[in-house]
Short mmCIF file of N, CA and C in Angstrom, two decimals:
data_model
loop_
_atom_site.label_atom_id
_atom_site.label_comp_id
_atom_site.label_asym_id
_atom_site.label_seq_id
_atom_site.Cartn_x
_atom_site.Cartn_y
_atom_site.Cartn_z
N MET A 14 -4.54 26.07 38.53
CA MET A 14 -3.96 25.00 37.74
C MET A 14 -3.34 23.96 38.67
N SER A 15 -3.48 22.72 38.37
CA SER A 15 -2.99 21.64 39.22
C SER A 15 -1.64 21.14 38.72
N ASN A 16 -0.78 20.75 39.65
CA ASN A 16 0.52 20.19 39.30
C ASN A 16 0.49 18.66 39.29
N GLU A 17 -0.70 18.07 39.41
CA GLU A 17 -0.81 16.62 39.45
C GLU A 17 -0.50 16.02 38.08
N LYS A 18 0.21 14.89 38.10
CA LYS A 18 0.49 14.18 36.86
C LYS A 18 -0.68 13.25 36.55
N LYS A 19 -1.06 13.22 35.30
CA LYS A 19 -2.15 12.36 34.88
C LYS A 19 -1.56 11.11 34.22
N GLU A 20 -1.92 9.93 34.72
CA GLU A 20 -1.45 8.69 34.13
C GLU A 20 -2.45 8.22 33.08
N LEU A 21 -1.93 7.76 31.95
CA LEU A 21 -2.78 7.26 30.87
C LEU A 21 -2.99 5.77 31.03
N THR A 22 -4.18 5.33 30.68
CA THR A 22 -4.41 3.89 30.62
C THR A 22 -3.73 3.36 29.36
N ARG A 23 -3.59 2.07 29.28
CA ARG A 23 -2.96 1.48 28.09
C ARG A 23 -3.75 1.82 26.84
N ARG A 24 -5.08 1.77 26.93
CA ARG A 24 -5.94 2.10 25.79
C ARG A 24 -5.71 3.54 25.34
N GLN A 25 -5.64 4.47 26.29
CA GLN A 25 -5.42 5.87 25.94
C GLN A 25 -4.04 6.06 25.29
N ALA A 26 -3.04 5.37 25.83
CA ALA A 26 -1.69 5.48 25.27
C ALA A 26 -1.65 4.95 23.85
N LEU A 27 -2.28 3.79 23.61
CA LEU A 27 -2.30 3.22 22.27
C LEU A 27 -3.09 4.10 21.31
N SER A 28 -4.17 4.67 21.78
CA SER A 28 -4.96 5.57 20.95
C SER A 28 -4.14 6.79 20.54
N THR A 29 -3.40 7.34 21.49
CA THR A 29 -2.55 8.49 21.21
C THR A 29 -1.47 8.11 20.20
N MET A 30 -0.87 6.93 20.37
CA MET A 30 0.16 6.49 19.44
C MET A 30 -0.43 6.26 18.05
N GLY A 31 -1.64 5.72 17.98
CA GLY A 31 -2.30 5.49 16.70
C GLY A 31 -2.57 6.79 15.97
N LYS A 32 -2.99 7.81 16.72
CA LYS A 32 -3.23 9.12 16.11
C LYS A 32 -1.92 9.70 15.59
N ALA A 33 -0.86 9.51 16.33
CA ALA A 33 0.45 10.01 15.89
C ALA A 33 0.90 9.28 14.62
N ALA A 34 0.67 7.96 14.57
CA ALA A 34 1.04 7.19 13.37
C ALA A 34 0.24 7.65 12.17
N ALA A 35 -1.06 7.88 12.35
CA ALA A 35 -1.90 8.34 11.24
C ALA A 35 -1.45 9.72 10.77
N ALA A 36 -1.11 10.59 11.70
CA ALA A 36 -0.62 11.92 11.33
C ALA A 36 0.69 11.81 10.57
N THR A 37 1.52 10.85 10.93
CA THR A 37 2.79 10.65 10.23
C THR A 37 2.54 10.22 8.79
N VAL A 38 1.58 9.30 8.57
CA VAL A 38 1.26 8.85 7.21
C VAL A 38 0.77 10.02 6.38
N ILE A 39 -0.16 10.79 6.93
CA ILE A 39 -0.71 11.93 6.20
C ILE A 39 0.38 12.96 5.93
N GLY A 40 1.20 13.22 6.93
CA GLY A 40 2.29 14.19 6.76
C GLY A 40 3.29 13.73 5.73
N ALA A 41 3.60 12.45 5.72
CA ALA A 41 4.57 11.91 4.75
C ALA A 41 4.04 12.04 3.34
N ALA A 42 2.78 11.74 3.15
CA ALA A 42 2.19 11.87 1.81
C ALA A 42 2.19 13.33 1.38
N ALA A 43 1.86 14.22 2.31
CA ALA A 43 1.81 15.64 1.98
C ALA A 43 3.20 16.18 1.66
N LEU A 44 4.20 15.66 2.32
CA LEU A 44 5.56 16.14 2.10
C LEU A 44 6.24 15.42 0.93
N ASN A 45 5.52 14.47 0.32
CA ASN A 45 6.05 13.73 -0.82
C ASN A 45 7.33 12.97 -0.46
N THR A 46 7.36 12.38 0.74
CA THR A 46 8.52 11.59 1.11
C THR A 46 8.58 10.35 0.24
N GLU A 47 9.78 9.83 0.08
CA GLU A 47 9.97 8.70 -0.83
C GLU A 47 9.33 7.43 -0.30
N ALA A 48 9.57 7.09 0.95
CA ALA A 48 9.03 5.85 1.49
C ALA A 48 8.82 5.99 2.98
N LEU A 49 7.91 5.17 3.49
CA LEU A 49 7.55 5.25 4.89
C LEU A 49 7.15 3.88 5.39
N ALA A 50 7.60 3.54 6.56
CA ALA A 50 7.15 2.32 7.23
C ALA A 50 6.86 2.71 8.67
N ILE A 51 5.67 2.39 9.16
CA ILE A 51 5.26 2.74 10.51
C ILE A 51 5.18 1.47 11.34
N SER A 52 5.74 1.53 12.54
CA SER A 52 5.73 0.38 13.44
C SER A 52 4.70 0.57 14.54
N ASP A 53 4.18 -0.54 15.05
CA ASP A 53 3.31 -0.48 16.21
C ASP A 53 4.17 -0.59 17.46
N THR A 54 3.53 -0.72 18.61
CA THR A 54 4.27 -0.73 19.87
C THR A 54 5.17 -1.95 20.04
N GLU A 55 4.96 -2.99 19.27
CA GLU A 55 5.78 -4.19 19.37
C GLU A 55 6.91 -4.20 18.34
N SER A 56 7.20 -3.03 17.74
CA SER A 56 8.25 -2.87 16.74
C SER A 56 8.04 -3.74 15.51
N ARG A 57 6.80 -4.02 15.19
CA ARG A 57 6.47 -4.74 13.98
C ARG A 57 5.87 -3.74 13.01
N VAL A 58 6.39 -3.67 11.79
CA VAL A 58 5.89 -2.70 10.83
C VAL A 58 4.45 -3.05 10.46
N THR A 59 3.57 -2.06 10.52
CA THR A 59 2.17 -2.29 10.21
C THR A 59 1.71 -1.52 8.98
N THR A 60 2.44 -0.51 8.56
CA THR A 60 2.06 0.29 7.39
C THR A 60 3.26 0.48 6.49
N ILE A 61 3.02 0.36 5.19
CA ILE A 61 4.06 0.61 4.21
C ILE A 61 3.48 1.57 3.18
N SER A 62 4.25 2.58 2.78
CA SER A 62 3.78 3.56 1.82
C SER A 62 4.98 4.13 1.08
N PHE A 63 4.90 4.18 -0.26
CA PHE A 63 5.99 4.75 -1.04
C PHE A 63 5.50 5.16 -2.43
N VAL A 64 6.28 6.02 -3.06
CA VAL A 64 6.03 6.41 -4.45
C VAL A 64 6.67 5.34 -5.34
N VAL A 65 5.92 4.85 -6.30
CA VAL A 65 6.40 3.77 -7.17
C VAL A 65 7.48 4.30 -8.11
N GLY A 66 8.62 3.60 -8.11
CA GLY A 66 9.72 3.95 -8.99
C GLY A 66 9.72 3.11 -10.26
N SER A 67 9.33 1.83 -10.14
CA SER A 67 9.28 0.93 -11.29
C SER A 67 8.35 -0.23 -10.95
N TYR A 68 8.00 -1.01 -11.97
CA TYR A 68 7.15 -2.18 -11.75
C TYR A 68 7.40 -3.23 -12.81
N THR A 69 7.00 -4.45 -12.50
CA THR A 69 7.00 -5.53 -13.48
C THR A 69 5.59 -6.14 -13.49
N ALA A 70 5.17 -6.62 -14.63
CA ALA A 70 3.84 -7.23 -14.77
C ALA A 70 3.99 -8.64 -15.30
N TYR A 71 3.15 -9.54 -14.77
CA TYR A 71 3.19 -10.95 -15.18
C TYR A 71 1.80 -11.42 -15.55
N LEU A 72 1.72 -12.22 -16.60
CA LEU A 72 0.51 -12.97 -16.94
C LEU A 72 0.95 -14.43 -17.01
N HIS A 73 0.14 -15.32 -16.50
CA HIS A 73 0.52 -16.73 -16.59
C HIS A 73 -0.70 -17.62 -16.67
N SER A 74 -0.45 -18.83 -17.05
CA SER A 74 -1.49 -19.84 -17.09
C SER A 74 -1.01 -21.01 -16.24
N ALA A 75 -1.48 -21.05 -15.01
CA ALA A 75 -1.08 -22.13 -14.10
C ALA A 75 -2.27 -22.43 -13.19
N PRO A 76 -2.94 -23.56 -13.42
CA PRO A 76 -4.14 -23.87 -12.65
C PRO A 76 -3.89 -24.04 -11.15
N GLN A 77 -2.66 -24.34 -10.75
CA GLN A 77 -2.39 -24.56 -9.32
C GLN A 77 -2.37 -23.27 -8.50
N TYR A 78 -2.29 -22.11 -9.15
CA TYR A 78 -2.27 -20.84 -8.42
C TYR A 78 -3.65 -20.20 -8.39
N SER A 79 -3.93 -19.44 -7.34
CA SER A 79 -5.22 -18.75 -7.24
C SER A 79 -5.20 -17.42 -7.98
N TRP A 80 -4.04 -16.99 -8.44
CA TRP A 80 -3.95 -15.73 -9.17
C TRP A 80 -3.60 -15.98 -10.63
N GLU A 81 -4.02 -15.04 -11.49
CA GLU A 81 -3.75 -15.20 -12.93
C GLU A 81 -2.84 -14.12 -13.48
N SER A 82 -2.70 -13.03 -12.78
CA SER A 82 -1.77 -11.98 -13.19
C SER A 82 -1.26 -11.28 -11.93
N ARG A 83 -0.17 -10.53 -12.14
CA ARG A 83 0.51 -9.95 -10.98
C ARG A 83 1.28 -8.73 -11.43
N ILE A 84 1.26 -7.69 -10.60
CA ILE A 84 2.09 -6.52 -10.83
C ILE A 84 2.89 -6.28 -9.55
N ILE A 85 4.19 -6.23 -9.69
CA ILE A 85 5.06 -5.99 -8.54
C ILE A 85 5.65 -4.59 -8.70
N MET A 86 5.38 -3.73 -7.71
CA MET A 86 5.84 -2.34 -7.74
C MET A 86 6.99 -2.18 -6.76
N PHE A 87 7.96 -1.34 -7.14
CA PHE A 87 9.16 -1.13 -6.32
C PHE A 87 9.35 0.35 -6.03
N SER A 88 9.90 0.63 -4.86
CA SER A 88 10.29 2.01 -4.56
C SER A 88 11.60 2.29 -5.29
N ASN A 89 12.02 3.53 -5.25
CA ASN A 89 13.30 3.90 -5.87
C ASN A 89 14.14 4.60 -4.80
N PRO A 90 15.21 3.99 -4.32
CA PRO A 90 15.80 2.71 -4.70
C PRO A 90 14.91 1.54 -4.28
N MET A 91 15.21 0.37 -4.78
CA MET A 91 14.36 -0.82 -4.61
C MET A 91 14.42 -1.39 -3.20
N LYS A 92 14.00 -0.61 -2.23
CA LYS A 92 13.98 -1.09 -0.85
C LYS A 92 12.63 -1.71 -0.50
N PHE A 93 11.54 -1.11 -1.00
CA PHE A 93 10.19 -1.57 -0.68
C PHE A 93 9.54 -2.21 -1.89
N THR A 94 8.69 -3.23 -1.64
CA THR A 94 7.99 -3.95 -2.70
C THR A 94 6.51 -4.02 -2.36
N TYR A 95 5.66 -3.78 -3.37
CA TYR A 95 4.20 -3.83 -3.24
C TYR A 95 3.73 -4.81 -4.30
N ASP A 96 3.44 -6.02 -3.89
CA ASP A 96 3.11 -7.13 -4.80
C ASP A 96 1.59 -7.26 -4.90
N VAL A 97 1.05 -6.97 -6.08
CA VAL A 97 -0.39 -7.04 -6.29
C VAL A 97 -0.72 -8.30 -7.09
N LEU A 98 -1.48 -9.18 -6.48
CA LEU A 98 -1.91 -10.42 -7.11
C LEU A 98 -3.38 -10.28 -7.52
N PHE A 99 -3.67 -10.62 -8.76
CA PHE A 99 -5.03 -10.51 -9.28
C PHE A 99 -5.64 -11.91 -9.27
N ILE A 100 -6.60 -12.10 -8.37
CA ILE A 100 -7.16 -13.42 -8.06
C ILE A 100 -8.19 -13.84 -9.12
N LYS A 101 -8.11 -15.12 -9.51
CA LYS A 101 -9.02 -15.68 -10.51
C LYS A 101 -10.47 -15.56 -10.06
N GLU A 102 -11.35 -15.42 -11.06
CA GLU A 102 -12.79 -15.36 -10.79
C GLU A 102 -13.24 -16.60 -10.01
N GLY A 103 -14.13 -16.40 -9.06
CA GLY A 103 -14.68 -17.51 -8.29
C GLY A 103 -13.82 -17.93 -7.10
N ARG A 104 -12.64 -17.37 -6.95
CA ARG A 104 -11.76 -17.68 -5.82
C ARG A 104 -11.90 -16.61 -4.75
N ALA A 105 -11.74 -17.01 -3.50
CA ALA A 105 -11.80 -16.05 -2.40
C ALA A 105 -10.59 -15.12 -2.46
N ILE A 106 -10.81 -13.86 -2.16
CA ILE A 106 -9.71 -12.89 -2.17
C ILE A 106 -9.10 -12.85 -0.77
N PRO A 107 -7.81 -13.22 -0.65
CA PRO A 107 -7.15 -13.25 0.66
C PRO A 107 -6.96 -11.85 1.25
N ALA A 108 -6.62 -11.82 2.52
CA ALA A 108 -6.35 -10.55 3.21
C ALA A 108 -5.03 -9.97 2.71
N ASN A 109 -4.94 -8.66 2.70
CA ASN A 109 -3.71 -7.95 2.37
C ASN A 109 -2.80 -7.97 3.59
N THR A 110 -1.48 -8.07 3.36
CA THR A 110 -0.55 -8.17 4.48
C THR A 110 0.73 -7.38 4.25
N VAL A 111 1.36 -6.99 5.36
CA VAL A 111 2.71 -6.42 5.35
C VAL A 111 3.58 -7.43 6.08
N ASP A 112 4.73 -7.79 5.49
CA ASP A 112 5.58 -8.79 6.15
C ASP A 112 6.26 -8.17 7.39
N ALA A 113 6.79 -9.02 8.24
CA ALA A 113 7.37 -8.59 9.50
C ALA A 113 8.54 -7.63 9.33
N SER A 114 9.26 -7.72 8.21
CA SER A 114 10.41 -6.84 7.99
C SER A 114 9.97 -5.43 7.59
N GLY A 115 8.73 -5.30 7.12
CA GLY A 115 8.21 -4.00 6.74
C GLY A 115 8.64 -3.50 5.39
N VAL A 116 9.21 -4.36 4.57
CA VAL A 116 9.65 -3.93 3.24
C VAL A 116 8.82 -4.56 2.12
N TYR A 117 7.90 -5.45 2.45
CA TYR A 117 7.13 -6.19 1.44
C TYR A 117 5.65 -6.19 1.80
N ALA A 118 4.83 -5.73 0.88
CA ALA A 118 3.37 -5.76 1.06
C ALA A 118 2.79 -6.70 0.00
N LYS A 119 1.82 -7.51 0.40
CA LYS A 119 1.12 -8.39 -0.54
C LYS A 119 -0.34 -7.95 -0.56
N VAL A 120 -0.80 -7.56 -1.76
CA VAL A 120 -2.13 -6.99 -1.95
C VAL A 120 -2.89 -7.82 -2.97
N HIS A 121 -4.20 -7.95 -2.78
CA HIS A 121 -5.02 -8.79 -3.66
C HIS A 121 -6.18 -8.00 -4.25
N PHE A 122 -6.36 -8.14 -5.55
CA PHE A 122 -7.48 -7.55 -6.28
C PHE A 122 -8.15 -8.65 -7.10
N PRO A 123 -9.43 -8.47 -7.46
CA PRO A 123 -10.04 -9.41 -8.40
C PRO A 123 -9.35 -9.30 -9.76
N ALA A 124 -9.31 -10.38 -10.50
CA ALA A 124 -8.66 -10.40 -11.81
C ALA A 124 -9.22 -9.35 -12.76
N SER A 125 -10.48 -9.01 -12.60
CA SER A 125 -11.12 -8.04 -13.49
C SER A 125 -10.52 -6.64 -13.38
N ARG A 126 -9.72 -6.36 -12.37
CA ARG A 126 -9.15 -5.01 -12.18
C ARG A 126 -7.71 -4.88 -12.67
N PHE A 127 -7.18 -5.93 -13.31
CA PHE A 127 -5.79 -5.88 -13.77
C PHE A 127 -5.53 -4.71 -14.71
N MET A 128 -6.34 -4.55 -15.75
CA MET A 128 -6.11 -3.48 -16.73
C MET A 128 -6.28 -2.10 -16.09
N GLU A 129 -7.21 -1.99 -15.17
CA GLU A 129 -7.42 -0.71 -14.47
C GLU A 129 -6.16 -0.30 -13.69
N VAL A 130 -5.59 -1.23 -12.97
CA VAL A 130 -4.37 -0.95 -12.20
C VAL A 130 -3.21 -0.70 -13.15
N ARG A 131 -3.09 -1.50 -14.18
CA ARG A 131 -2.00 -1.31 -15.15
C ARG A 131 -2.09 0.06 -15.82
N ASP A 132 -3.30 0.46 -16.23
CA ASP A 132 -3.48 1.78 -16.84
C ASP A 132 -3.17 2.90 -15.86
N PHE A 133 -3.53 2.71 -14.62
CA PHE A 133 -3.23 3.72 -13.60
C PHE A 133 -1.72 3.94 -13.52
N LEU A 134 -0.96 2.85 -13.50
CA LEU A 134 0.50 2.94 -13.46
C LEU A 134 1.08 3.56 -14.73
N ARG A 135 0.45 3.30 -15.85
CA ARG A 135 0.96 3.80 -17.13
C ARG A 135 0.68 5.29 -17.32
N TYR A 136 -0.47 5.77 -16.84
CA TYR A 136 -0.89 7.12 -17.18
C TYR A 136 -0.82 8.14 -16.04
N GLU A 137 -0.74 7.71 -14.83
CA GLU A 137 -0.66 8.63 -13.70
C GLU A 137 0.78 8.75 -13.25
N LYS A 138 1.15 9.94 -12.77
CA LYS A 138 2.51 10.12 -12.29
C LYS A 138 2.54 11.31 -11.35
N PRO A 139 3.13 11.21 -10.22
CA PRO A 139 3.65 10.01 -9.55
C PRO A 139 2.53 9.22 -8.87
N VAL A 140 2.77 7.93 -8.69
CA VAL A 140 1.81 7.03 -8.06
C VAL A 140 2.35 6.60 -6.70
N ARG A 141 1.48 6.68 -5.68
CA ARG A 141 1.83 6.23 -4.33
C ARG A 141 1.02 4.99 -4.01
N VAL A 142 1.66 4.00 -3.39
CA VAL A 142 0.97 2.82 -2.89
C VAL A 142 1.09 2.80 -1.37
N THR A 143 0.04 2.35 -0.72
CA THR A 143 0.01 2.29 0.74
C THR A 143 -0.75 1.04 1.15
N LEU A 144 -0.28 0.39 2.19
CA LEU A 144 -1.03 -0.71 2.81
C LEU A 144 -0.95 -0.52 4.32
N VAL A 145 -2.11 -0.38 4.94
CA VAL A 145 -2.20 -0.29 6.39
C VAL A 145 -2.47 -1.71 6.88
N GLY A 146 -1.44 -2.34 7.40
CA GLY A 146 -1.54 -3.74 7.79
C GLY A 146 -2.53 -4.03 8.89
N THR A 147 -2.79 -3.05 9.77
CA THR A 147 -3.69 -3.28 10.89
C THR A 147 -5.14 -3.47 10.45
N ASN A 148 -5.53 -2.87 9.30
CA ASN A 148 -6.90 -3.06 8.84
C ASN A 148 -6.97 -3.64 7.42
N GLY A 149 -5.82 -3.85 6.77
CA GLY A 149 -5.78 -4.47 5.46
C GLY A 149 -6.17 -3.57 4.30
N ILE A 150 -6.33 -2.28 4.55
CA ILE A 150 -6.72 -1.37 3.48
C ILE A 150 -5.51 -1.01 2.63
N ALA A 151 -5.62 -1.31 1.34
CA ALA A 151 -4.56 -1.03 0.38
C ALA A 151 -5.04 0.03 -0.59
N THR A 152 -4.15 0.97 -0.94
CA THR A 152 -4.50 1.99 -1.91
C THR A 152 -3.40 2.16 -2.95
N ILE A 153 -3.83 2.54 -4.14
CA ILE A 153 -2.96 2.96 -5.22
C ILE A 153 -3.53 4.31 -5.61
N SER A 154 -2.73 5.37 -5.47
CA SER A 154 -3.27 6.71 -5.67
C SER A 154 -2.26 7.63 -6.34
N THR A 155 -2.77 8.77 -6.81
CA THR A 155 -1.85 9.80 -7.28
C THR A 155 -1.19 10.38 -6.04
N ASN A 156 0.01 10.87 -6.19
CA ASN A 156 0.74 11.39 -5.05
C ASN A 156 0.66 12.90 -4.95
N GLU A 157 0.12 13.53 -5.96
CA GLU A 157 0.02 14.99 -5.97
C GLU A 157 -1.37 15.39 -6.44
N TYR A 158 -1.73 16.63 -6.16
CA TYR A 158 -3.00 17.16 -6.65
C TYR A 158 -2.96 17.26 -8.16
N GLU A 159 -4.12 17.05 -8.79
CA GLU A 159 -4.20 17.13 -10.24
C GLU A 159 -5.23 18.17 -10.65
N LEU A 160 -5.05 18.74 -11.82
CA LEU A 160 -6.00 19.70 -12.36
C LEU A 160 -7.22 18.97 -12.89
N ILE A 161 -8.38 19.58 -12.78
CA ILE A 161 -9.61 19.02 -13.31
C ILE A 161 -9.47 18.87 -14.82
N GLY A 162 -9.88 17.71 -15.35
CA GLY A 162 -9.90 17.50 -16.79
C GLY A 162 -8.56 17.29 -17.44
N ASP A 163 -7.57 16.81 -16.69
CA ASP A 163 -6.24 16.62 -17.31
C ASP A 163 -6.20 15.38 -18.19
N HIS A 164 -7.23 14.56 -18.18
CA HIS A 164 -7.38 13.40 -19.08
C HIS A 164 -6.23 12.41 -19.01
N ASP A 165 -5.73 12.15 -17.82
CA ASP A 165 -4.65 11.16 -17.69
C ASP A 165 -5.15 9.77 -18.06
N ILE A 166 -6.32 9.42 -17.57
CA ILE A 166 -6.82 8.06 -17.83
C ILE A 166 -7.92 8.13 -18.85
#
């Protein structure tokens, strides 16, 4: 066995940190933690994930906006916000983002999915939302395993 120290390249170090961050997200979901924010090496939050405590829904008629409906989800307590904007037909869907403070996520869906998301919030419990800011992937999911055929939706 050698006593030599092995130095990591920057790429290897970042890869190792990324794997640790992914393991943290998976572990947090498995442990049913209330909320999670993961930072990258520059101390900027890149991932937000929490169990939804409450939400508000909006419908509006305003031609100047690219969205026609919106659901804003909050953690409990109201520290984190997951703002889902439902974009009008024919408009480009913007990228999903996590703000620099790590407490606010802005997510975009086509307008045609409003009722699907609303029904998910109404009939599933508990619901977890996650946004990985580094790749823009946003999810709305059940937070626990469910029995086959439970007919929630």
